[in-house]
CSV table of C-alpha atoms and ligand atoms in Angstrom, one decimal:
chain,number,residue,atom,x,y,z
A,1,MET,CA,0.0,0.0,0.0
A,2,PRO,CA,1.5,3.4,-0.9
A,3,GLU,CA,2.6,5.4,2.1
A,4,LEU,CA,4.0,8.9,2.3
A,5,PRO,CA,7.3,8.1,0.5
A,6,GLU,CA,5.5,6.4,-2.4
A,7,VAL,CA,2.9,9.2,-2.8
A,8,GLU,CA,5.6,11.8,-2.5
A,9,SER,CA,7.7,10.0,-5.2
A,10,VAL,CA,4.7,10.0,-7.5
A,11,ARG,CA,4.1,13.7,-6.8
A,12,ARG,CA,7.7,14.6,-7.6
A,13,GLN,CA,7.6,12.8,-10.9
A,14,LEU,CA,4.2,14.0,-12.0
A,15,ALA,CA,4.4,17.6,-10.9
A,16,PRO,CA,6.5,18.9,-13.8
A,17,LEU,CA,4.2,17.1,-16.3
A,18,LEU,CA,0.9,18.4,-14.8
A,19,GLU,CA,1.7,21.9,-13.5
A,20,GLY,CA,0.5,24.6,-16.0
A,21,ARG,CA,-1.4,22.0,-18.1
A,22,ARG,CA,-5.2,22.1,-18.7
A,23,PHE,CA,-7.4,19.0,-18.2
A,24,GLU,CA,-8.8,18.8,-21.8
A,25,ARG,CA,-10.9,15.6,-21.5
A,26,VAL,CA,-11.6,13.4,-18.5
A,27,GLU,CA,-13.1,9.9,-18.5
A,28,VAL,CA,-13.9,8.1,-15.2
A,29,SER,CA,-15.0,4.6,-16.0
A,30,ASP,CA,-15.5,3.3,-12.4
A,31,PRO,CA,-18.3,4.7,-10.2
A,32,ARG,CA,-16.5,3.5,-7.1
A,33,LEU,CA,-13.7,6.0,-7.7
A,34,THR,CA,-16.0,9.1,-7.2
A,35,ARG,CA,-18.9,7.8,-5.1
A,36,PRO,CA,-21.2,9.1,-3.9
A,37,GLU,CA,-20.7,11.5,-6.8
A,38,ASP,CA,-21.7,10.5,-10.3
A,39,PRO,CA,-18.4,9.7,-12.2
A,40,ALA,CA,-19.5,11.4,-15.5
A,41,ALA,CA,-20.5,14.5,-13.6
A,42,VAL,CA,-17.1,14.6,-11.8
A,43,ALA,CA,-15.3,14.1,-15.1
A,44,ARG,CA,-17.2,16.9,-16.8
A,45,SER,CA,-16.6,19.3,-13.9
A,46,LEU,CA,-12.8,18.8,-14.2
A,47,GLU,CA,-12.7,19.5,-17.9
A,48,GLY,CA,-11.2,22.9,-18.6
A,49,GLU,CA,-9.4,23.2,-15.2
A,50,ARG,CA,-5.8,24.3,-15.3
A,51,VAL,CA,-3.3,22.8,-12.8
A,52,ALA,CA,-1.7,25.4,-10.6
A,53,GLU,CA,0.2,22.9,-8.4
A,54,LEU,CA,0.5,19.2,-7.5
A,55,GLY,CA,0.7,18.9,-3.8
A,56,ARG,CA,0.6,16.2,-1.2
A,57,ARG,CA,-0.7,15.9,2.4
A,58,GLY,CA,-0.2,12.5,4.2
A,59,LYS,CA,-1.1,9.9,1.6
A,60,TYR,CA,-3.3,12.3,-0.4
A,61,LEU,CA,-2.1,13.6,-3.8
A,62,ILE,CA,-3.7,17.0,-4.3
A,63,VAL,CA,-4.2,18.5,-7.8
A,64,ARG,CA,-4.8,22.2,-7.1
A,65,PHE,CA,-6.4,24.1,-9.9
A,66,GLU,CA,-6.1,27.8,-10.8
A,67,SER,CA,-9.8,28.1,-10.1
A,68,GLY,CA,-9.2,27.3,-6.4
A,69,ARG,CA,-10.8,23.9,-6.7
A,70,ALA,CA,-8.8,20.7,-5.9
A,71,LEU,CA,-8.9,17.1,-6.9
A,72,LEU,CA,-7.8,14.8,-4.0
A,73,ILE,CA,-6.5,11.4,-5.1
A,74,HIS,CA,-6.0,8.6,-2.5
A,75,LEU,CA,-4.3,5.6,-4.0
A,76,ARG,CA,-5.3,3.3,-1.0
A,77,MET,CA,-4.2,-0.3,-1.7
A,78,THR,CA,-3.3,-0.6,-5.4
A,79,GLY,CA,-3.9,2.7,-7.1
A,80,SER,CA,-1.3,4.2,-9.4
A,81,LEU,CA,-0.9,6.8,-12.0
A,82,ARG,CA,0.8,6.3,-15.4
A,83,VAL,CA,1.9,8.9,-17.9
A,84,ALA,CA,1.4,8.4,-21.6
A,85,ARG,CA,3.4,11.2,-23.3
A,86,ALA,CA,2.1,10.3,-26.7
A,87,GLY,CA,-1.5,10.5,-25.4
A,88,THR,CA,-2.5,6.9,-25.7
A,89,PRO,CA,-2.4,5.0,-22.4
A,90,ALA,CA,-1.5,1.3,-22.7
A,91,ASP,CA,-4.4,-1.1,-23.0
A,92,ASP,CA,-5.1,-2.1,-19.4
A,93,PRO,CA,-8.2,-3.7,-17.9
A,94,TYR,CA,-7.5,-2.0,-14.6
A,95,THR,CA,-7.6,1.6,-16.0
A,96,ARG,CA,-10.3,3.4,-14.0
A,97,ALA,CA,-9.9,7.0,-15.3
A,98,VAL,CA,-8.0,8.9,-18.0
A,99,VAL,CA,-7.1,12.6,-18.1
A,100,ARG,CA,-6.0,14.0,-21.4
A,101,LEU,CA,-4.0,17.2,-21.2
A,102,ASP,CA,-3.7,20.2,-23.5
A,103,ASP,CA,-0.1,19.2,-24.6
A,104,GLY,CA,-1.3,15.9,-26.1
A,105,SER,CA,-0.2,13.7,-23.2
A,106,ALA,CA,-2.4,11.7,-21.0
A,107,VAL,CA,-2.4,10.4,-17.4
A,108,ALA,CA,-4.2,7.1,-16.6
A,109,TYR,CA,-5.3,6.0,-13.2
A,110,ARG,CA,-5.2,2.3,-12.7
A,111,ASP,CA,-6.4,0.4,-9.6
A,112,ILE,CA,-6.7,-3.4,-9.3
A,113,ARG,CA,-8.6,-3.6,-6.1
A,114,ARG,CA,-10.6,-0.4,-6.6
A,115,PHE,CA,-10.3,1.1,-3.1
A,116,GLY,CA,-8.8,4.4,-4.4
A,117,THR,CA,-10.8,7.6,-4.3
A,118,TRP,CA,-11.1,10.8,-6.3
A,119,ALA,CA,-12.8,13.7,-4.5
A,120,VAL,CA,-13.3,17.2,-5.9
A,121,LEU,CA,-13.3,20.0,-3.4
A,122,GLU,CA,-14.5,23.5,-4.0
A,123,ARG,CA,-12.5,26.6,-3.1
A,124,GLY,CA,-12.0,26.8,0.7
A,125,GLU,CA,-13.0,23.2,1.3
A,126,GLU,CA,-9.5,21.7,1.2
A,127,ASP,CA,-8.1,22.8,4.6
A,128,PRO,CA,-11.1,21.8,6.7
A,129,TYR,CA,-11.4,18.5,4.9
A,130,LEU,CA,-7.8,17.6,5.6
A,131,ALA,CA,-7.6,19.0,9.1
A,132,ALA,CA,-10.5,16.7,10.1
A,133,ARG,CA,-8.6,13.7,8.9
A,134,LEU,CA,-4.9,14.3,9.3
A,135,GLY,CA,-2.4,15.2,12.0
A,136,SER,CA,1.0,16.9,11.4
A,137,GLU,CA,3.0,16.3,8.3
A,138,PRO,CA,6.0,14.2,9.6
A,139,LEU,CA,8.6,15.9,7.5
A,140,GLY,CA,7.2,19.4,8.1
A,141,ARG,CA,8.6,22.0,10.5
A,142,THR,CA,5.6,21.8,12.8
A,143,PHE,CA,6.1,18.1,13.6
A,144,THR,CA,8.4,18.2,16.6
A,145,ALA,CA,9.2,15.6,19.2
A,146,VAL,CA,7.2,17.7,21.7
A,147,ARG,CA,4.1,17.5,19.5
A,148,LEU,CA,4.6,13.8,18.9
A,149,GLY,CA,4.8,13.3,22.7
A,150,ALA,CA,1.6,15.2,23.2
A,151,ARG,CA,-0.2,13.0,20.7
A,152,LEU,CA,1.1,9.8,22.4
A,153,ALA,CA,0.6,10.9,26.0
A,154,LYS,CA,-2.0,9.0,28.0
A,155,ARG,CA,-2.8,6.7,25.1
A,156,ARG,CA,-2.9,3.0,26.1
A,157,ALA,CA,-2.9,1.7,22.6
A,158,PRO,CA,0.4,0.0,21.3
A,159,VAL,CA,2.7,2.7,20.0
A,160,LYS,CA,2.7,1.2,16.6
A,161,SER,CA,-1.1,1.5,16.4
A,162,ALA,CA,-0.8,5.1,17.6
A,163,ILE,CA,1.6,6.1,14.9
A,164,LEU,CA,-0.5,4.4,12.2
A,165,ASP,CA,-3.4,6.6,13.2
A,166,GLN,CA,-3.4,9.3,10.5
A,167,ARG,CA,-4.6,11.9,13.1
A,168,THR,CA,-1.4,11.3,15.2
A,169,LEU,CA,0.7,12.1,12.1
A,170,ALA,CA,-0.1,11.8,8.4
A,171,GLY,CA,1.3,9.4,6.0
A,172,VAL,CA,2.9,6.6,8.0
A,173,GLY,CA,1.6,3.1,7.2
A,174,ASN,CA,2.6,-0.4,8.1
A,175,ILE,CA,6.0,-0.5,6.4
A,176,TYR,CA,7.5,2.8,7.7
A,177,ALA,CA,6.0,2.3,11.2
A,178,ASP,CA,8.0,-0.9,11.6
A,179,GLU,CA,11.1,0.8,10.2
A,180,ALA,CA,10.7,3.9,12.4
A,181,LEU,CA,10.3,1.8,15.6
A,182,TRP,CA,13.4,-0.2,14.7
A,183,TYR,CA,15.5,3.0,14.3
A,184,ALA,CA,14.1,4.3,17.6
A,185,ARG,CA,14.7,0.9,19.4
A,186,VAL,CA,11.1,1.0,20.6
A,187,HIS,CA,9.1,-2.2,20.8
A,188,PRO,CA,5.9,-2.0,18.7
A,189,LEU,CA,3.7,-3.2,21.6
A,190,ARG,CA,4.8,-0.6,24.1
A,191,GLU,CA,1.9,1.4,25.4
A,192,ALA,CA,2.0,4.7,23.5
A,193,GLY,CA,1.7,6.8,26.7
A,194,SER,CA,4.6,4.9,28.4
A,195,LEU,CA,7.4,6.3,26.3
A,196,ASP,CA,9.7,8.6,28.1
A,197,GLU,CA,11.0,11.9,26.6
A,198,ALA,CA,14.2,10.3,25.2
A,199,GLU,CA,12.2,7.5,23.6
A,200,VAL,CA,9.7,10.0,22.0
A,201,ALA,CA,12.7,12.0,20.7
A,202,ALA,CA,14.2,8.8,19.2
A,203,LEU,CA,10.9,7.8,17.7
A,204,HIS,CA,10.5,11.3,16.2
A,205,ARG,CA,14.0,10.9,14.6
A,206,GLY,CA,13.2,7.3,13.5
A,207,ILE,CA,10.0,8.3,11.7
A,208,ARG,CA,11.7,11.1,9.8
A,209,ARG,CA,14.7,8.9,9.0
A,210,ALA,CA,12.6,6.0,7.7
A,211,LEU,CA,10.4,8.3,5.6
A,212,ALA,CA,13.3,10.4,4.2
A,213,ARG,CA,15.1,7.2,3.2
A,214,GLY,CA,12.0,5.9,1.5
A,215,ILE,CA,11.7,9.1,-0.6
A,216,GLU,CA,15.4,8.9,-1.6
A,217,ARG,CA,14.7,5.4,-2.9
A,218,GLN,CA,11.5,6.5,-4.6
A,219,GLY,CA,9.4,4.3,-2.4
A,220,SER,CA,9.1,0.5,-2.1
A,221,THR,CA,7.7,-1.7,-4.8
A,222,LEU,CA,6.4,-5.0,-3.2
A,223,ARG,CA,3.6,-5.7,-5.6
A,224,ASP,CA,1.7,-3.0,-7.4
A,225,TYR,CA,3.3,0.3,-6.6
A,226,ARG,CA,4.9,1.9,-9.7
A,227,LEU,CA,6.1,5.4,-10.5
A,228,PRO,CA,4.2,7.4,-13.2
A,229,ASP,CA,6.9,6.4,-15.7
A,230,GLY,CA,6.3,2.7,-14.9
A,231,GLU,CA,9.5,2.2,-12.9
A,232,SER,CA,9.7,0.5,-9.5
A,233,GLY,CA,10.9,2.1,-6.2
A,234,THR,CA,14.0,0.4,-4.6
A,235,MET,CA,13.4,0.9,-0.9
A,236,GLN,CA,12.3,-2.7,-0.5
A,237,HIS,CA,16.0,-3.7,-0.8
A,238,GLU,CA,16.9,-1.7,2.3
A,239,PHE,CA,14.3,-2.6,4.8
A,240,LYS,CA,15.7,-3.0,8.3
A,241,VAL,CA,12.8,-5.2,9.6
A,242,TYR,CA,9.7,-5.1,7.4
A,243,GLY,CA,9.1,-8.5,5.9
A,244,ARG,CA,12.5,-9.8,7.1
A,245,GLU,CA,11.4,-12.5,9.6
A,246,ASP,CA,14.3,-14.8,10.6
A,247,GLU,CA,16.9,-12.6,8.8
A,248,PRO,CA,19.6,-11.1,11.0
A,249,CYS,CA,19.1,-7.6,12.5
A,250,ASP,CA,21.5,-5.1,10.8
A,251,ARG,CA,22.5,-3.7,14.2
A,252,CYS,CA,23.0,-6.8,16.4
A,253,GLY,CA,22.5,-10.0,14.3
A,254,THR,CA,19.5,-11.3,16.2
A,255,PRO,CA,16.9,-12.9,13.9
A,256,ILE,CA,14.0,-10.5,13.2
A,257,GLU,CA,10.7,-11.7,14.6
A,258,LYS,CA,7.1,-11.2,13.3
A,259,ILE,CA,4.1,-10.6,15.5
A,260,ARG,CA,0.7,-9.1,15.0
A,261,VAL,CA,-0.2,-5.6,16.4
A,262,GLY,CA,-3.7,-4.4,15.9
A,263,GLY,CA,-4.2,-7.0,13.2
A,264,ARG,CA,-1.2,-5.9,11.2
A,265,GLY,CA,1.9,-8.0,10.5
A,266,THR,CA,4.7,-6.4,12.5
A,267,TRP,CA,8.4,-7.0,12.3
A,268,TYR,CA,11.0,-6.0,15.0
A,269,CYS,CA,14.3,-7.0,16.5
A,270,PRO,CA,13.7,-8.7,19.9
A,271,SER,CA,17.1,-7.6,21.1
A,272,CYS,CA,17.2,-3.9,20.0
A,273,GLN,CA,13.6,-3.3,20.8
A,274,GLU,CA,13.0,-4.3,24.4
A,275,ALA,CA,9.7,-6.0,25.2
A,276,PRO,CA,7.3,-4.0,27.4
A,277,ALA,CA,7.3,-5.1,31.1
A,278,GLY,CA,5.0,-8.1,31.6
A,279,ARG,CA,5.4,-9.5,28.2
A,280,ALA,CA,7.3,-12.8,28.1
A,281,ARG,CA,10.5,-12.4,26.1
A,282,ALA,CA,10.8,-14.7,23.1
A,283,PRO,CA,13.4,-17.5,23.4
A,284,GLN,CA,15.6,-15.8,20.8
A,285,ALA,CA,15.6,-12.6,22.7
A,286,ALA,CA,16.6,-14.4,25.9
A,287,SER,CA,19.5,-16.2,24.2
A,288,SER,CA,20.9,-13.0,22.9
A,289,SER,CA,21.9,-12.0,26.4
A,290,SER,CA,24.3,-14.9,26.4
A,291,ARG,CA,26.2,-13.1,23.7
A,292,ARG,CA,27.5,-10.6,26.1
A,293,PRO,CA,31.3,-10.5,26.3
A,294,SER,CA,32.4,-13.4,28.4
A,295,ARG,CA,34.3,-12.7,31.6
A,296,SER,CA,38.0,-12.8,31.3
A,297,SER,CA,39.9,-14.6,34.0
B,301,ZN,ZN1,18.9,-5.9,16.7
């Protein structure tokens, strides 16, 4: 599922192709994309709009038009955008919408599982719409360790579930949550409100580091995610814990373990990320203490 680094990578590649261009013709062939709005009506209302800017907030891609209106695209599970410079998108049964631009190129929206959404907002509607759904932008200036601490304080949910909540901070999903917690050396099942100041600061750094790295590698392609030019991201080759069960931790060599947290597959290092009090340590974690330097006589 595309998370902040994937959506940001799409934005960076698409922005120079869309900004300044006019939506000449729009076809939406899947009613699920725009519901409850009528797909043909949404398509018609977008024709003639000129793109001022392609933005992003959390996992939303935001096409801002000169008119003040905005098209919010959420890729959800399997949505992606493909550019056809010659104006003819490849024949593809999963194409749900096509936008033809005034320079003869086209952008196709494809979605296998059809959870993605397109929502058109009128002038003035964008800020309240997003503010109701999203917390701070984790790579923005207003996202500080103090602010993160305030969002986690008094929460009894596992810290991983708390950082997946888009109202805590926007854009972190299952992959980058696990990576951030590994960087921070915080166990995913720790109660969110139990982190001390140093741990919150480490988590704040870990979140930023994991996301920044993901953007540098243009996201991670596990199954469906592609960049608008059809290329894959490469972050999947550099995961520290995500999907790496039984492989050695980069930091200490202990085999990575998998558990479930809030129903989500979760990977962590049982040595670097200490289990919360009261939770039995896994056998591998216990044996790692025997690798302490042996006493010299
Ligand atoms: Zn480790």
